[in-house]
Coordinates of C-alpha atoms in Angstrom, one line a residue:
M1 CA -28.5 0.9 -22.8
E2 CA -25.5 3.0 -21.9
K3 CA -25.3 6.2 -24.0
T4 CA -22.2 7.6 -25.6
N5 CA -21.3 11.1 -24.4
I6 CA -20.6 13.8 -27.0
L7 CA -19.2 17.2 -25.8
V8 CA -20.5 20.1 -27.9
T9 CA -19.0 23.5 -27.1
D10 CA -20.2 26.8 -28.6
D11 CA -20.8 30.2 -27.1
D12 CA -23.9 30.6 -29.4
P13 CA -26.9 29.0 -27.7
V14 CA -28.7 28.7 -31.1
S15 CA -25.8 26.7 -32.6
L16 CA -25.8 24.4 -29.5
V17 CA -29.5 23.6 -30.0
V18 CA -29.0 23.1 -33.8
I19 CA -26.1 20.7 -33.3
E20 CA -27.9 18.8 -30.5
K21 CA -30.9 18.4 -32.8
M22 CA -28.7 17.1 -35.6
L23 CA -27.2 14.5 -33.3
E24 CA -30.4 13.5 -31.6
R25 CA -30.7 9.7 -31.2
E26 CA -31.3 7.2 -28.5
D27 CA -27.7 6.0 -28.1
L28 CA -26.1 9.5 -27.9
H29 CA -26.0 11.9 -25.0
V30 CA -25.1 15.4 -26.1
V31 CA -23.5 17.4 -23.3
R32 CA -23.6 21.2 -24.0
A33 CA -21.0 23.8 -22.9
T34 CA -21.2 27.5 -23.6
S35 CA -17.6 28.3 -22.9
G36 CA -14.1 26.7 -22.9
Q37 CA -14.0 26.8 -19.1
E38 CA -17.4 25.0 -18.8
A39 CA -16.1 22.4 -21.3
L40 CA -13.0 21.8 -19.2
D41 CA -15.1 21.4 -16.0
L42 CA -17.3 18.8 -17.7
A43 CA -14.3 17.0 -19.2
E44 CA -12.9 16.5 -15.6
D45 CA -15.9 14.4 -14.6
I46 CA -17.3 12.8 -17.8
D47 CA -15.8 10.4 -20.3
F48 CA -16.5 11.7 -23.9
A49 CA -16.2 9.8 -27.1
L50 CA -15.9 13.0 -29.2
G51 CA -15.7 16.8 -28.8
V52 CA -17.4 19.1 -31.3
I53 CA -15.9 22.5 -30.5
D54 CA -16.4 26.0 -32.0
V55 CA -13.2 27.7 -32.8
Q56 CA -14.2 31.4 -32.2
M57 CA -15.3 31.8 -28.6
P58 CA -14.6 34.7 -26.2
G59 CA -12.1 34.2 -23.5
M60 CA -10.8 30.7 -24.3
S61 CA -10.7 29.8 -28.0
G62 CA -11.7 26.4 -29.2
F63 CA -8.0 25.6 -29.9
E64 CA -7.1 26.4 -26.3
T65 CA -10.0 24.5 -25.0
A66 CA -9.1 21.3 -26.9
E67 CA -5.4 21.6 -25.8
K68 CA -6.3 22.0 -22.2
I69 CA -8.8 19.1 -22.2
R70 CA -6.3 16.8 -23.7
K71 CA -3.5 17.9 -21.3
T72 CA -5.3 18.3 -18.0
T73 CA -8.4 16.1 -17.9
R74 CA -9.4 12.4 -18.0
N75 CA -10.1 12.9 -21.7
R76 CA -6.5 13.0 -22.8
E77 CA -7.1 11.2 -26.1
L78 CA -10.3 13.0 -27.0
P79 CA -10.8 13.4 -30.7
V80 CA -12.1 16.8 -31.7
I81 CA -14.1 18.1 -34.6
F82 CA -13.6 21.9 -34.9
I83 CA -16.4 24.0 -36.3
S84 CA -16.0 27.6 -37.6
A85 CA -18.1 30.2 -39.4
V86 CA -15.1 32.1 -40.5
S87 CA -12.0 30.5 -42.0
K88 CA -10.7 27.3 -43.5
K89 CA -7.3 28.8 -44.4
K90 CA -4.4 26.4 -44.4
E91 CA -2.7 27.9 -41.3
F92 CA -6.0 28.0 -39.4
V93 CA -6.7 24.3 -40.2
L94 CA -3.1 23.3 -39.2
Q95 CA -3.5 25.0 -35.9
G96 CA -6.7 23.0 -35.4
Y97 CA -4.9 19.7 -36.1
E98 CA -2.1 20.7 -33.8
S99 CA -4.7 21.1 -31.0
G100 CA -6.0 17.6 -31.5
A101 CA -8.5 18.0 -34.3
V102 CA -9.5 15.0 -36.3
D103 CA -11.7 17.1 -38.6
Y104 CA -12.7 20.6 -39.4
L105 CA -16.2 21.7 -40.5
I106 CA -17.5 25.0 -41.6
K107 CA -20.9 26.6 -40.6
P108 CA -23.6 26.2 -41.6
L109 CA -23.2 22.5 -40.8
D110 CA -24.3 19.8 -43.1
Q111 CA -26.3 17.3 -40.9
F112 CA -25.4 14.3 -43.0
L113 CA -21.7 15.1 -43.0
L114 CA -21.7 15.8 -39.2
T115 CA -23.6 12.7 -38.2
S116 CA -21.5 10.5 -40.5
K117 CA -18.3 11.7 -38.8
V118 CA -19.8 11.4 -35.3
N119 CA -20.9 7.9 -36.1
I120 CA -17.4 6.9 -37.1
F121 CA -15.9 8.2 -33.9
C122 CA -18.6 6.7 -31.7
K123 CA -17.9 3.3 -33.2
L124 CA -14.1 3.8 -32.6
H125 CA -14.9 4.8 -29.0
E126 CA -17.0 1.7 -28.5
Q127 CA -14.2 -0.5 -30.0
K128 CA -11.7 1.2 -27.7
K129 CA -13.9 0.5 -24.6
L130 CA -14.3 -3.1 -25.6
L131 CA -10.6 -3.4 -26.1
E132 CA -9.9 -1.8 -22.7
A133 CA -12.4 -4.1 -21.1
K134 CA -10.7 -7.1 -22.7
N135 CA -7.3 -5.9 -21.6
T136 CA -8.6 -5.4 -18.1
E137 CA -10.1 -8.9 -18.1
L138 CA -6.8 -10.4 -19.4
A139 CA -4.8 -8.4 -16.8
E140 CA -7.1 -9.9 -14.1
V141 CA -6.7 -13.4 -15.5
N142 CA -2.9 -12.9 -15.6
T143 CA -2.9 -11.6 -12.0
Q144 CA -4.9 -14.7 -11.0
L145 CA -2.5 -17.0 -12.8
Q146 CA 0.5 -15.3 -11.2
S147 CA -1.2 -15.7 -7.8
E148 CA -1.9 -19.4 -8.5
I149 CA 1.7 -20.0 -9.7
A150 CA 3.1 -18.3 -6.6
E151 CA 0.7 -20.4 -4.5
R152 CA 1.7 -23.6 -6.3
K153 CA 5.4 -22.8 -5.7
T154 CA 4.7 -22.3 -2.0
I155 CA 2.9 -25.6 -1.9
Q156 CA 5.6 -27.4 -3.8
K157 CA 8.2 -25.9 -1.4
K158 CA 6.2 -27.1 1.6
L159 CA 5.7 -30.5 0.0
K160 CA 9.5 -30.8 -0.7
E161 CA 10.2 -29.8 2.9
S162 CA 7.7 -32.3 4.2
E163 CA 9.1 -35.0 1.9
T164 CA 12.6 -34.3 3.1
K165 CA 11.4 -34.4 6.7
Y166 CA 9.5 -37.6 6.1
K167 CA 12.4 -39.3 4.4
K168 CA 14.7 -38.4 7.4
L169 CA 12.2 -39.9 9.8
F170 CA 11.7 -42.9 7.6
E171 CA 15.4 -43.5 7.4
K172 CA 16.2 -42.9 11.1
S173 CA 13.2 -44.8 12.5
N174 CA 14.0 -47.7 14.8
D175 CA 11.0 -49.6 13.5
A176 CA 11.5 -51.7 10.4
L177 CA 9.7 -49.8 7.6
L178 CA 9.1 -50.5 3.9
I179 CA 6.9 -49.4 1.0
T180 CA 5.5 -52.0 -1.4
D181 CA 3.1 -52.1 -4.3
K182 CA 2.0 -55.6 -3.1
T183 CA 4.7 -57.3 -5.0
R184 CA 7.9 -55.2 -5.3
I185 CA 9.7 -53.5 -2.5
L186 CA 9.9 -49.8 -3.5
D187 CA 11.8 -48.5 -0.5
C188 CA 12.9 -49.5 3.0
N189 CA 14.9 -48.2 5.9
A190 CA 18.1 -49.4 7.6
A191 CA 16.1 -51.0 10.5
M192 CA 14.3 -53.2 7.9
V193 CA 17.6 -54.3 6.4
E194 CA 19.0 -55.2 9.8
L195 CA 15.9 -56.9 11.1
F196 CA 15.7 -59.3 8.1
R197 CA 19.5 -59.9 8.0
F198 CA 20.2 -58.5 4.6
K199 CA 23.7 -57.4 3.7
S200 CA 22.5 -54.3 1.9
K201 CA 19.4 -52.3 1.0
T202 CA 20.0 -52.9 -2.6
T203 CA 19.7 -56.7 -2.1
L204 CA 16.5 -56.3 0.0
L205 CA 14.9 -54.2 -2.7
K206 CA 15.3 -57.0 -5.2
T207 CA 13.3 -59.4 -3.0
H208 CA 9.6 -60.2 -3.7
F209 CA 7.4 -59.0 -0.8
F210 CA 6.0 -62.5 0.0
E211 CA 9.5 -63.8 0.4
F212 CA 9.5 -62.1 3.9
F213 CA 7.1 -64.8 5.1
P214 CA 7.3 -68.6 5.4
V215 CA 5.2 -70.7 3.1
K216 CA 2.6 -71.4 5.9
Q217 CA 1.7 -69.7 9.2
P218 CA 1.6 -71.7 12.5
D219 CA -2.1 -72.3 12.0
G220 CA -1.5 -73.9 8.6
E221 CA -2.9 -71.0 6.7
S222 CA -0.9 -70.0 3.5
S223 CA 1.2 -66.9 4.3
E224 CA 0.6 -65.6 0.8
D225 CA -3.2 -65.9 1.2
K226 CA -3.1 -64.3 4.7
I227 CA -0.9 -61.4 3.7
A228 CA -2.8 -60.7 0.4
G229 CA -6.1 -60.6 2.4
M230 CA -4.6 -58.1 4.9
M231 CA -3.3 -56.0 2.0
D232 CA -6.8 -55.8 0.5
M233 CA -8.3 -54.9 3.8
A234 CA -5.7 -52.1 4.3
V235 CA -6.5 -50.7 0.9
R236 CA -10.3 -50.8 1.6
E237 CA -10.1 -49.5 5.2
G238 CA -7.0 -47.3 5.0
S239 CA -4.9 -49.4 7.4
Q240 CA -4.7 -52.9 8.9
K241 CA -2.8 -54.2 12.0
F242 CA -2.1 -57.9 12.5
E243 CA 0.4 -60.5 13.7
S244 CA 2.3 -62.8 11.5
M245 CA 5.3 -65.1 11.4
S246 CA 8.0 -63.6 9.2
L247 CA 11.1 -65.1 7.5
R248 CA 14.5 -63.6 7.7
N249 CA 17.1 -63.8 4.9
D250 CA 18.9 -66.6 6.9
E251 CA 15.7 -68.7 6.7
K252 CA 14.9 -68.2 10.4
E253 CA 11.2 -67.5 11.3
F254 CA 10.2 -65.0 14.0
P255 CA 7.0 -63.3 15.1
T256 CA 6.2 -59.8 14.0
E257 CA 3.4 -57.3 14.5
I258 CA 2.6 -55.6 11.2
L259 CA 0.8 -52.3 10.6
M260 CA -0.1 -51.7 6.9
T261 CA -1.2 -48.2 5.8
A262 CA -2.6 -47.5 2.3
I263 CA -1.0 -44.4 0.6
P264 CA -2.5 -43.1 -2.7
M265 CA 0.3 -42.5 -5.2
G266 CA -0.9 -41.2 -8.5
K267 CA -3.2 -43.8 -10.1
K268 CA -2.2 -46.6 -7.7
T269 CA -2.0 -47.3 -4.0
V270 CA 1.1 -48.4 -2.2
L271 CA 1.4 -49.9 1.3
H272 CA 3.6 -48.5 4.0

């Protein structure tokens, strides 16, 4: 279990021992300092949940110590309980609060009062850590989402570029190309319009796919049965190449070599 650090500062070794004994429990780690400078040095390296600092100390007073800890160390939001054996005058207490005090206790200390206040600030510290951890987690999730969004935008841009490039190749190809869902013609290029003698692409797109073939093939097989079978094989195997007689818009038959390629499109498959 990770212990909560409490900084206790007092130039009187006996007072330090007494306070440490009062706060003795498994989840607390009491770190002792015998001067303001030692407390500052400790506050540079250790995260504290609370400071319990004696006001009257030689050299650097408790007020000065608290101010410097909050201004120059990693413990800039350190709550402080000041302890004093001398005075609780209004101006003295106000100076303590201005130095970052959250409370002010007079020696000799009441163990129940001290531990109750320490418990409160330890719980607040724990809640603060949990909140910081949650904020860090949310920040990481947000960073990941932003990265994924940026990646998706890049992919979408590349897909758009590929789509534009494909459409140009599709339109400019000398081979007759079309896309069908097995019944309707979804798209075609200019070479397809010209090969099958249609006046416009619009007219061709209104044509049923099987209308591009005569009723029967030269061997007597039904064109619809043959083409449907080839379509099914193309869907199963990915592509299918075969020869067939085709029928132009002017009713003239002519031999063609057909390559069908299955292309997944959403929940359905189209043929190119």
